[in-house]
XYZ file of C-alpha atoms in Angstrom:
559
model
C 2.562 -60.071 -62.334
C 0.660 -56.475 -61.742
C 2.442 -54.788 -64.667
C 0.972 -57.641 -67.206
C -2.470 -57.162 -65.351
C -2.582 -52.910 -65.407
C -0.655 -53.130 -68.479
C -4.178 -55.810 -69.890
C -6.594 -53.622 -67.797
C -5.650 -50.773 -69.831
C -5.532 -52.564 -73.302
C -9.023 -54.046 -72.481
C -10.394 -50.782 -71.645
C -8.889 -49.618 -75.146
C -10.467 -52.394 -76.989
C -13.878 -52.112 -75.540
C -14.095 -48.472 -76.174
C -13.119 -49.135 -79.975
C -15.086 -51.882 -80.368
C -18.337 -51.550 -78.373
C -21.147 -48.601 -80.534
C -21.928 -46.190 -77.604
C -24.551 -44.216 -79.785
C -26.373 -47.196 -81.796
C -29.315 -46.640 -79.118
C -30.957 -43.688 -78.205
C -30.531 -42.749 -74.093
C -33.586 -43.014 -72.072
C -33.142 -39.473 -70.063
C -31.018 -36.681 -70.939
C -27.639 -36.899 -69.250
C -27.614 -40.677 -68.381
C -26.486 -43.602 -70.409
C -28.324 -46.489 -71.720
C -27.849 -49.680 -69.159
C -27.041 -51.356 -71.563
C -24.405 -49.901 -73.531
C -22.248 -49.654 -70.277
C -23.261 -53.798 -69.810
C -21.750 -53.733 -72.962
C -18.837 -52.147 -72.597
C -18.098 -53.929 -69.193
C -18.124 -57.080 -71.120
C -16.342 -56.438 -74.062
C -13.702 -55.047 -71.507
C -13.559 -57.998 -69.245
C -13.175 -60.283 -72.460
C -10.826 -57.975 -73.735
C -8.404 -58.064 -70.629
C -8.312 -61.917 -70.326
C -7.510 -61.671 -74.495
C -4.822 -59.405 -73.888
C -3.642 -61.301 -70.404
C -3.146 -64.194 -72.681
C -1.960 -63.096 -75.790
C 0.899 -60.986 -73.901
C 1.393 -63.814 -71.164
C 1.587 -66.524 -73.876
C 3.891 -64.334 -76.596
C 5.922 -63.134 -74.297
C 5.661 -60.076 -75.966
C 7.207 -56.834 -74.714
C 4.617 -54.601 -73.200
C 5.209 -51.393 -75.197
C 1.957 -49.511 -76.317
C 3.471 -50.348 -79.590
C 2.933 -54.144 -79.986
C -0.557 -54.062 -79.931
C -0.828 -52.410 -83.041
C -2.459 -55.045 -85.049
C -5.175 -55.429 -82.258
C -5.667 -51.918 -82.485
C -6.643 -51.995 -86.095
C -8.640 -54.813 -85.784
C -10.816 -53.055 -82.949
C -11.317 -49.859 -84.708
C -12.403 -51.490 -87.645
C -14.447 -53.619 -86.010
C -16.096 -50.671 -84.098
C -16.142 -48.900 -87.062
C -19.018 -51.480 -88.988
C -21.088 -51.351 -85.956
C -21.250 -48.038 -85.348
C -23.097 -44.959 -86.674
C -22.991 -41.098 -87.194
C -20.705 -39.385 -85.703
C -19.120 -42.583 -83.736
C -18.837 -44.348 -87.591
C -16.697 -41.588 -88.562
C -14.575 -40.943 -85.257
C -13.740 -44.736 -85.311
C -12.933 -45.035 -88.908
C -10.624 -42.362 -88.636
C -8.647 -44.490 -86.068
C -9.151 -47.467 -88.181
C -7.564 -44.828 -90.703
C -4.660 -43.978 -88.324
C -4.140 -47.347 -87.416
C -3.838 -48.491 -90.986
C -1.143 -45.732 -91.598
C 0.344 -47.228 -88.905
C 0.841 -50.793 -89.287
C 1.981 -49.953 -93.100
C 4.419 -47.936 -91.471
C 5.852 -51.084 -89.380
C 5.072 -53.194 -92.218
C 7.261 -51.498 -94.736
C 10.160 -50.122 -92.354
C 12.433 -52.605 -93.463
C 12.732 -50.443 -97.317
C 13.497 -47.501 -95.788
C 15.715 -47.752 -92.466
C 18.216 -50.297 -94.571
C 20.598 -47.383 -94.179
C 20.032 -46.402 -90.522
C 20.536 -50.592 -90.546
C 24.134 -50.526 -91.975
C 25.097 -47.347 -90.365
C 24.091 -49.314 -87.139
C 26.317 -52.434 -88.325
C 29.443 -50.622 -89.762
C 32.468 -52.168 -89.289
C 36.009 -51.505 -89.137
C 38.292 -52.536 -92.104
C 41.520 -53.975 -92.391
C 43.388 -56.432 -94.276
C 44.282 -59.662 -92.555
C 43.942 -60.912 -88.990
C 47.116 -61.657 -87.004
C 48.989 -64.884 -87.180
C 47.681 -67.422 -84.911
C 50.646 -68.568 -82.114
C 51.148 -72.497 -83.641
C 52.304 -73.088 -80.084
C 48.277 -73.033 -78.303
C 45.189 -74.977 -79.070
C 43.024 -73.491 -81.253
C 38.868 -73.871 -79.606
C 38.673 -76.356 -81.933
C 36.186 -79.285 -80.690
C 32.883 -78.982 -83.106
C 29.534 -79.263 -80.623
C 28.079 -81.791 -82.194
C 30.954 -84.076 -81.352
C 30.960 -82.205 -77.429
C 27.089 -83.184 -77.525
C 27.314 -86.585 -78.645
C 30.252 -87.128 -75.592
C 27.851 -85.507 -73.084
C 24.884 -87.272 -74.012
C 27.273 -90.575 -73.800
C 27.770 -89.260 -70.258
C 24.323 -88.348 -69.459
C 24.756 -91.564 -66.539
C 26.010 -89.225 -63.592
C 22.983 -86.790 -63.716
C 20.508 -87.781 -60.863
C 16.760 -89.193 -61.936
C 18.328 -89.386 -65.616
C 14.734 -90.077 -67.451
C 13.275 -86.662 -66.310
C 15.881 -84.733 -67.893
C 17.612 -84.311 -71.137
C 20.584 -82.258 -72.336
C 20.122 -77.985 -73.436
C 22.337 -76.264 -75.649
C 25.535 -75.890 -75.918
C 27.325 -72.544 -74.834
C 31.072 -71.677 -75.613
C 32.986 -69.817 -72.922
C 36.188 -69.402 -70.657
C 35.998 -70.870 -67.542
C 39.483 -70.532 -65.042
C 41.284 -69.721 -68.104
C 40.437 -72.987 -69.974
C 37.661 -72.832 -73.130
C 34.953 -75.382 -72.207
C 31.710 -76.144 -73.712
C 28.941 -75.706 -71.239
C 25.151 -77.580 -71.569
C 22.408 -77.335 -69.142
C 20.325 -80.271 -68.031
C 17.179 -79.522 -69.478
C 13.258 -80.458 -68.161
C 11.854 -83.179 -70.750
C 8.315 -82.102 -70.426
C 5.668 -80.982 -68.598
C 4.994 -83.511 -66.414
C 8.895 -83.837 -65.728
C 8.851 -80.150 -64.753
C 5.646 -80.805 -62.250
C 7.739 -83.487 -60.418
C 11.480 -82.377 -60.576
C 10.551 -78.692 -59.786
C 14.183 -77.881 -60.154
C 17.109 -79.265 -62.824
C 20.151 -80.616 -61.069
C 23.132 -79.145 -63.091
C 25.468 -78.490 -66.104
C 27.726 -80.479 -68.226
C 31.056 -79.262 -68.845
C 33.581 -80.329 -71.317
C 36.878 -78.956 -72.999
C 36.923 -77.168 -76.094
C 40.257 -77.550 -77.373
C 40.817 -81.254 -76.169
C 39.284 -83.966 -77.797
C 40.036 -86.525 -75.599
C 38.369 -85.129 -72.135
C 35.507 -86.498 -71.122
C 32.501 -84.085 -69.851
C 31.769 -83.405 -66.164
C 28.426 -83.225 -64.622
C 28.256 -80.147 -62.412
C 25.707 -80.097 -59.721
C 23.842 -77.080 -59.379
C 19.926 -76.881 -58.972
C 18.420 -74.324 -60.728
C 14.531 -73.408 -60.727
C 14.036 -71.034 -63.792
C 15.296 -72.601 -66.506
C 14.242 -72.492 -70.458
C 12.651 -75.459 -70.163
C 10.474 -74.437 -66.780
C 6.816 -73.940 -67.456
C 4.701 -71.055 -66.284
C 6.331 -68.457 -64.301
C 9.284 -70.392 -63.516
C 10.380 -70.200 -67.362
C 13.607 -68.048 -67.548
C 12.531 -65.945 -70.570
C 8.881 -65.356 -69.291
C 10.705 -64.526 -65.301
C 12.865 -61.909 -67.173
C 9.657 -60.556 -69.083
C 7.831 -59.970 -65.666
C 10.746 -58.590 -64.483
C 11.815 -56.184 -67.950
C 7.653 -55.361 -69.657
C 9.118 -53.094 -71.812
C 12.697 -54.296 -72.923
C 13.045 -55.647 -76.169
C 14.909 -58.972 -76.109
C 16.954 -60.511 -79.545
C 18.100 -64.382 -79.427
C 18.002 -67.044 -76.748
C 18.656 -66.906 -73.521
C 22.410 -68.592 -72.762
C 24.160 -70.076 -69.839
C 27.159 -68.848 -68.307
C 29.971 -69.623 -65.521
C 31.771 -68.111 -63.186
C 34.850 -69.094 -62.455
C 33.887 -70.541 -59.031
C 31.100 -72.732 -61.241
C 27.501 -70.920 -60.466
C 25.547 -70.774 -63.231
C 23.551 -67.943 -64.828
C 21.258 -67.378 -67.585
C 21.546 -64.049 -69.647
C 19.745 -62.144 -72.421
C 20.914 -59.805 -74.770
C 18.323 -56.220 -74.956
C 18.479 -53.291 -77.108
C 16.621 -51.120 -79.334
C 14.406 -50.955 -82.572
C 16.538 -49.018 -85.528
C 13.214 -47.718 -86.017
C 9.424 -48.790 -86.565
C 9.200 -52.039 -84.482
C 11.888 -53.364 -87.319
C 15.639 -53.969 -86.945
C 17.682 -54.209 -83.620
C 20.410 -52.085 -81.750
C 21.894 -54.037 -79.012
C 22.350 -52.414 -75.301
C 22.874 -54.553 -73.041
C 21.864 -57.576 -70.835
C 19.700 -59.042 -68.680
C 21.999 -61.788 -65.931
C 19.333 -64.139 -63.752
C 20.370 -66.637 -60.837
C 18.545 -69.017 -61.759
C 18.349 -70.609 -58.360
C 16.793 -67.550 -56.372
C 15.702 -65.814 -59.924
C 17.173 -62.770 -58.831
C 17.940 -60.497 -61.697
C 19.938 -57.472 -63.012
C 20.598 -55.575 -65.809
C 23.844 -54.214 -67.487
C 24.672 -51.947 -69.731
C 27.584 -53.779 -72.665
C 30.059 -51.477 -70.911
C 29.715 -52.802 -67.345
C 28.386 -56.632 -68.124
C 30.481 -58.769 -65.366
C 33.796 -59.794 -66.346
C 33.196 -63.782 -66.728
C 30.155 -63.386 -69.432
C 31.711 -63.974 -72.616
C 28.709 -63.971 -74.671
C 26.757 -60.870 -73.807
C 26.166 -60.056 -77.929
C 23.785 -62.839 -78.580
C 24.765 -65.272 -81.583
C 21.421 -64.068 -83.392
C 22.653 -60.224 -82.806
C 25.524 -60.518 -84.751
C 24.004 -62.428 -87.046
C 21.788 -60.084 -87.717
C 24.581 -56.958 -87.496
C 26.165 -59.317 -90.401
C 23.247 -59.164 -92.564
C 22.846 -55.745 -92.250
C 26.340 -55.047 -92.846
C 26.777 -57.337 -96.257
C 22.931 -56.461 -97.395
C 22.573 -53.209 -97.256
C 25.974 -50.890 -98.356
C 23.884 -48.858 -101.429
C 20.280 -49.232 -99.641
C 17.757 -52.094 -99.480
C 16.425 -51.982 -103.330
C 19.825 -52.701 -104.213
C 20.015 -55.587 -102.400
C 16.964 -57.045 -104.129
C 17.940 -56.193 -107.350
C 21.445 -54.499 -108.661
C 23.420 -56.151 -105.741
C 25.865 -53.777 -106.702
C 29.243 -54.225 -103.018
C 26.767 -56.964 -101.723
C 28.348 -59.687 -99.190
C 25.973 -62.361 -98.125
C 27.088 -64.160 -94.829
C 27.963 -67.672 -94.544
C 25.088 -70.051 -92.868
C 27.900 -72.491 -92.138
C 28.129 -71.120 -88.197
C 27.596 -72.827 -85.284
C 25.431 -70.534 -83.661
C 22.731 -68.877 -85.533
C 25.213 -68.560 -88.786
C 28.253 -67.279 -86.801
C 30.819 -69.503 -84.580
C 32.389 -68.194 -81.312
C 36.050 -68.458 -81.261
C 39.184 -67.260 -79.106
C 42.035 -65.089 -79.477
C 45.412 -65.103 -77.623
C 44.198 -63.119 -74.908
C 41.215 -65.222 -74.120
C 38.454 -63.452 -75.786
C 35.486 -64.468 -77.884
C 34.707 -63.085 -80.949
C 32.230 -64.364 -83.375
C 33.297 -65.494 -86.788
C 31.296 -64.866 -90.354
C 32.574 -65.106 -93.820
C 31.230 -63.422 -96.602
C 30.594 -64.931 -100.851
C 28.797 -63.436 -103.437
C 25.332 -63.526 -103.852
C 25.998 -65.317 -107.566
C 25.071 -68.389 -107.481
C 27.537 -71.365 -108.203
C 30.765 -68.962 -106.600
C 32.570 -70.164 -104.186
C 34.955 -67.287 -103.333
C 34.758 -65.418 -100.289
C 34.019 -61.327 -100.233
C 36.133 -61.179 -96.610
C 34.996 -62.425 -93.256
C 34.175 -60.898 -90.105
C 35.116 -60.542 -85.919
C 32.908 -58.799 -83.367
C 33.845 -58.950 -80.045
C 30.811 -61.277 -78.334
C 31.015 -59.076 -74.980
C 31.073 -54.712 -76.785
C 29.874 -55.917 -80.244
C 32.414 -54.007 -81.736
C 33.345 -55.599 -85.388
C 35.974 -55.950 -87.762
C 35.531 -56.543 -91.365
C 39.127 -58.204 -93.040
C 39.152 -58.304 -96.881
C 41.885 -60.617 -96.917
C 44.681 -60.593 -99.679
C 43.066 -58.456 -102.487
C 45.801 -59.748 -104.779
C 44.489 -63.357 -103.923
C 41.257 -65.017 -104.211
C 40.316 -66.723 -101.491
C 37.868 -69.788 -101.056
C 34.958 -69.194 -98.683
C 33.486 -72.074 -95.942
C 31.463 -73.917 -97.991
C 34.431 -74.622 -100.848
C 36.337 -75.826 -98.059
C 33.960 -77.972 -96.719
C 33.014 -79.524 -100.670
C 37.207 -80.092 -100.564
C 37.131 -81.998 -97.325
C 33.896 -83.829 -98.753
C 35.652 -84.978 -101.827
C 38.671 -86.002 -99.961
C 37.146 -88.375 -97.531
C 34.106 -89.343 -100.084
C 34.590 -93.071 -99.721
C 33.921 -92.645 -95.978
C 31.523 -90.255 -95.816
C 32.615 -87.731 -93.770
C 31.897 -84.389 -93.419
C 33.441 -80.957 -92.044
C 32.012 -79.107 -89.336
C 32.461 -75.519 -87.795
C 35.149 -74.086 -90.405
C 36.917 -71.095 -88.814
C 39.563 -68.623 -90.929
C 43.100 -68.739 -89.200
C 45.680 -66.954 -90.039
C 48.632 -69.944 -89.914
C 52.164 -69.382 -90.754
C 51.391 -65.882 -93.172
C 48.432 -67.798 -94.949
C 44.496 -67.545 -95.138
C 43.766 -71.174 -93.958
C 40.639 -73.024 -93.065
C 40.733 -75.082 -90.032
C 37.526 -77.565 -89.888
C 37.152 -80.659 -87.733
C 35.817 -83.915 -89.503
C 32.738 -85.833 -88.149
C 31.846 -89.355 -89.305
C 28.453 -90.195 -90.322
C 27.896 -90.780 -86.079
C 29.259 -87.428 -85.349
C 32.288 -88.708 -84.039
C 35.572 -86.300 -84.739
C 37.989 -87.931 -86.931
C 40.407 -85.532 -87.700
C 41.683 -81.906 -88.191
C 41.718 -80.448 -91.620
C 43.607 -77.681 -92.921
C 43.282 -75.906 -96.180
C 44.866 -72.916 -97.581
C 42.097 -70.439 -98.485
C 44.257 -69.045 -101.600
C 45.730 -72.744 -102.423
C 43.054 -74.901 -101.920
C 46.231 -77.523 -103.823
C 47.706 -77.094 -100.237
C 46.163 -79.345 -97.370
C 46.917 -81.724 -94.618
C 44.712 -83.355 -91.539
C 45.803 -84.915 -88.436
C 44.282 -86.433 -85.150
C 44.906 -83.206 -83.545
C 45.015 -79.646 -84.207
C 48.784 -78.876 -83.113
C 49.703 -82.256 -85.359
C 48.329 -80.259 -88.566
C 49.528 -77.419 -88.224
C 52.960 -78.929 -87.991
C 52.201 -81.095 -91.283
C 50.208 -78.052 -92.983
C 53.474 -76.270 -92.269
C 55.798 -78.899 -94.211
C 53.077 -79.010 -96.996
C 53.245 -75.187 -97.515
C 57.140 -75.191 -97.655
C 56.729 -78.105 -99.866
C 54.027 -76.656 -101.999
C 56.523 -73.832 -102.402
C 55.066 -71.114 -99.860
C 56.594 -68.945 -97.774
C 56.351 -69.371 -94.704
C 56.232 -66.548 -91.674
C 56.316 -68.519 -88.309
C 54.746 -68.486 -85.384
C 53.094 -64.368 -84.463
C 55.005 -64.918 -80.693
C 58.629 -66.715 -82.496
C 61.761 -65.053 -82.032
C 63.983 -64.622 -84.850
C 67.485 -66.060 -84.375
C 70.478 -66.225 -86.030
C 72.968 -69.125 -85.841
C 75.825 -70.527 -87.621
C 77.473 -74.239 -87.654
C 79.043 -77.460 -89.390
C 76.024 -79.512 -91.577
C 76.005 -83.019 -90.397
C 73.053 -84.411 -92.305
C 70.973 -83.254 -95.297
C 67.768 -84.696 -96.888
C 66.261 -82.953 -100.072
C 62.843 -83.427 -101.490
C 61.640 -82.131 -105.072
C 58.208 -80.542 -104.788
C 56.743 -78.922 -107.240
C 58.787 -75.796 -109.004
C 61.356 -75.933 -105.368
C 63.261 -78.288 -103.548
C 62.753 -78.686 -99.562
C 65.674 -79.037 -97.679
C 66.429 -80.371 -94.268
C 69.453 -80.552 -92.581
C 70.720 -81.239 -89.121
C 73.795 -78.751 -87.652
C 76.309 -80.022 -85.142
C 74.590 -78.182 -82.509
C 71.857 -81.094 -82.546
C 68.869 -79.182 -84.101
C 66.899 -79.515 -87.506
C 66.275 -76.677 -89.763
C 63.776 -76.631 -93.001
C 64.443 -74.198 -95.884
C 62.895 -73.917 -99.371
C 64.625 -72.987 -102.427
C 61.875 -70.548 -102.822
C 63.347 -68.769 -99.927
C 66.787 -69.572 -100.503
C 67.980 -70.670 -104.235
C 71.044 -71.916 -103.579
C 69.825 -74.470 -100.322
C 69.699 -77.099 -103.622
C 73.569 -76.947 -103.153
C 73.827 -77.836 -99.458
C 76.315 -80.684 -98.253
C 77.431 -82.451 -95.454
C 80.502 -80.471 -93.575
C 79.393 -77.414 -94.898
C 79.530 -74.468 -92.960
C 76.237 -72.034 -92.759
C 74.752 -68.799 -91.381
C 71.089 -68.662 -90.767
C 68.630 -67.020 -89.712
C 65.424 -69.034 -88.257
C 61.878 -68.778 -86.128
C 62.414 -70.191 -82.867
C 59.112 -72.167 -82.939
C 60.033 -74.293 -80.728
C 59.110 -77.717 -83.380
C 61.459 -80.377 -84.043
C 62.195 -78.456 -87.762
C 62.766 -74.913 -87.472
C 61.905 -72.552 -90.140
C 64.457 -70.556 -91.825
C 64.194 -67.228 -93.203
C 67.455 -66.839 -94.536
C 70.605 -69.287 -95.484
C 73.826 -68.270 -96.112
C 76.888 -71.372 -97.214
C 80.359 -70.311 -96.769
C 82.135 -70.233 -99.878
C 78.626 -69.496 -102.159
């Protein structure tokens, strides 16, 4: 609490000299100062640090010299009209200076839109890796996880004082899980719970867990009041830091909770933001610490906040030739996708367990649906990765595959949720849950982003991708396999066949006498169309693992 009261003291003293006319009366001796002017001042000053007390306690503002521009401005001009003389023109020259100023921060944004992308520059490459069809993609949309753990909000202790916070995706133990503080319901809840009495867990990739309450009291929480509230503890703690997004909840693997905040920078101007770091709290004992994005603890998989890289994203797509271009010739412009699940962008996993956040990009022209590329920055270094897909192919952006799952299920009414780019078996392909009207998951659809003609949907992920796999063969795609398969080569007697016209191809399947399927397309193979029982074959396949193996190559003895 002293900083906020020097750091008032001093911006009270400020004000009262700016606003309160030292010279308006004429001093009754030489060398001393009219009574009452200094009554004055003391007044205006005392009313001027309880202003600033409040306004800065209340906003939560940082406590840089900076923010209090405005009231700055305000006071010279204010001291200005009531002074005369020589004062007059001393203050109106601040009121001058402070005008210059705030038009300074006011118009920023035209002319650090460069300093902006430069900030936000990404990497660029082509196409993501294929996704390994043998794991679980994070998959479980949160509004179906929130409508499970407020189904579940039973096991939490004193349940009417409480209700549920957001929703955080992370790794706990190795496993993705969804994790949701119990949250204060008021003020009066606050006053007579003093503490909350855990978290709700639940699994991200499994649709049929159920979530677990977690007991663990915490004290300074976002929905604490006073000094107890987490962002306005981390304020006392960090005056001058300047803060960008909400404060999150994370695990570590043993299960304590902690609240963090992402910190950074201006670009320039009080305008734009650099991120640094951030800020961890216990939010039992409300001890705190900061980190720098190259030493943040190894279980925090969201140190970039959501908002951040939202942001980063805008900057990126916005501003390639400059802002006025942006407003007007929108000459290269990329405008991200509000169909996130976190301030515009949705946390996802790789194979090796870490969290990016997911964007992708359509043209500012209204009525297109095709997507400009999409994005990946890394949630803990906010390093990023622009892919401009295919160039050869046009690809569908979120909301086109979201109308398509729409129109397909339009006699039930449900909707798509949280569409993430994949790239599944060598093609751009959407993967969205469906929600009913009740937010209750129905289904896993997959679309390709290049062949919107191509779909399928299944209870669970790993059951579409095995059906979006037979509907690409059959749709007359090819077909890569698995990014951790092992090409094999075999050879052996036919003993059944089954063939199935699709399209411009034929899709064969055929069982050898070693006891396992295989599925080839004529696309792939011309001659399959020929394929008999007792035939003898050569082949060369993706050990996926499935029930049908994918071929690459076929070769029939005697063709």
């Amino acid at each position: 609490m002293g900083n906020i009261f020097l750091f008032s003291v001093i911006v009270g003293l400020i004000m009262a000299l700016l606003l309160v006319p030292v010279t308006f009366t004429k001093k009754k001796k030489e060398g001393n100062a009219n009574p009452s002017v200094v009554g004055m001042i003391a007044a205006a000053m005392i009313i001027a640090v309880l202003g600033a007390f409040a306004f800065y306690y209340i906003t939560n503002l940082d406590r840089n010299f900076t923010s209090m521009w405005i009231l700055f401005i305000a006071a010279a001009g204010a001291g200005a009209a009531f002074a005369t003389g020589k004062e007059r023109l001393v203050k109106s020259g601040l009121f001058l200076f402070g005008l210059g100023v705030g038009a300074y921060f006011l118009t920023a944004f035209v002319f650090n839109a460069d300093e902006k992308y430069e900030s936000a520059k990404m990497e660029v490459k082509t196409e993501i890796e294929a996704f390994d069809e043998e794991k679980t993609p994070a998959s479980v949309p949160p509004q179906f996880a929130r409508n499970k753990m407020k189904k579940a909000f039973g096991q939490v202790p004193n349940t009417s004082y409480y209700e549920l916070g957001e929703l955080q995706i992370q790794k706990v133990n190795g496993k993705y899980v969804y994790i949701a503080p119990v949250e204060f319901s008021g003020l009066f809840k606050w006053l007579k719970g003093n503490e909350t009495p855990g978290y709700f867990t639940l699994s991200a990739t499994d649709s049929s867990a159920n979530p677990k309450f977690m007991k663990e009291s915490m004290v300074y929480t976002p929905s604490s009041f006073f000094n107890k509230n987490i962002e306005r503890h981390i304020r006392m703690n960090y005056p001058k830091h300047i803060f960008n997004g909400d404060v999150q909840l994370e695990v570590n693997d043993e299960g304590k909770p902690f609240y963090i905040r992402t910190y950074g920078d201006f670009i320039s101007a009080r305008n734009g933001f650099e991120v640094e770091g951030i800020v961890v709290v216990d939010p039992q004992t409300g001890d705190t610490k900061s980190y720098t994005l190259k030493d943040v603890p190894a279980f925090i998989d969201g140190a970039v906040s959501p908002e951040t890289v939202s942001l980063q994203n805008s900057y990126f797509g916005n501003y390639v030739q400059g802002f006025w271009n942006s407003v007007f010739g929108k000459s290269d412009v990329k405008l991200p996708s509000d169909e996130g699940t976190e301030a515009n962008v949705s946390p996802i996993f790789n194979e090796d367990g870490e969290m990016y956040y997911f964007t992708d990009f359509t043209s500012p022209k209204e009525g297109v649906d095709s997507m400009l590329g999409y994005s990946l920055t890394n949630s803990r270094t906010g390093e990023a990765t622009f892919y401009t897909g295919n160039l050869e192919e046009s690809y569908m952006d979120s909301q086109g595959a979201l109308q398509i799952i729409q129109k397909k299920f339009i006699e039930k009414k449900w909707d798509g949720e949280m569409p993430v780019l994949y790239n599944f078996f060598g093609e751009a392909s959407w993967l969205t849950p469906v929600l009913d009207a009740n937010g209750f998951l129905q289904n896993y659809f997959i679309v390709s982003a290049a062949n919107p003609e191509i779909s399928a949907y299944a209870d669970t992920p790993n059951q579409a991708l095995k059906k979006y796999k037979t509907a690409l063969q059959k749709g007359g795609g090819t077909v890569d396999g698995s990014s951790k398969a092992e090409e094999k080569q075999t050879t052996g007697t036919v003993v059944r066949v089954y063939k199935e016209k699709t399209g411009d191809y034929t899709v064969v399947s055929f069982l050898l006498d070693n006891g396992k399927n295989y599925l080839v397309s004529s696309e792939i193979s011309p001659l399959a169309i020929y394929l008999k029982e007792n035939d003898k074959v050569s082949i060369t396949f993706m050990d996926t693992g499935e029930s049908f193996l994918p071929v690459k190559e076929l070769k029939i003895e005697g063709l």
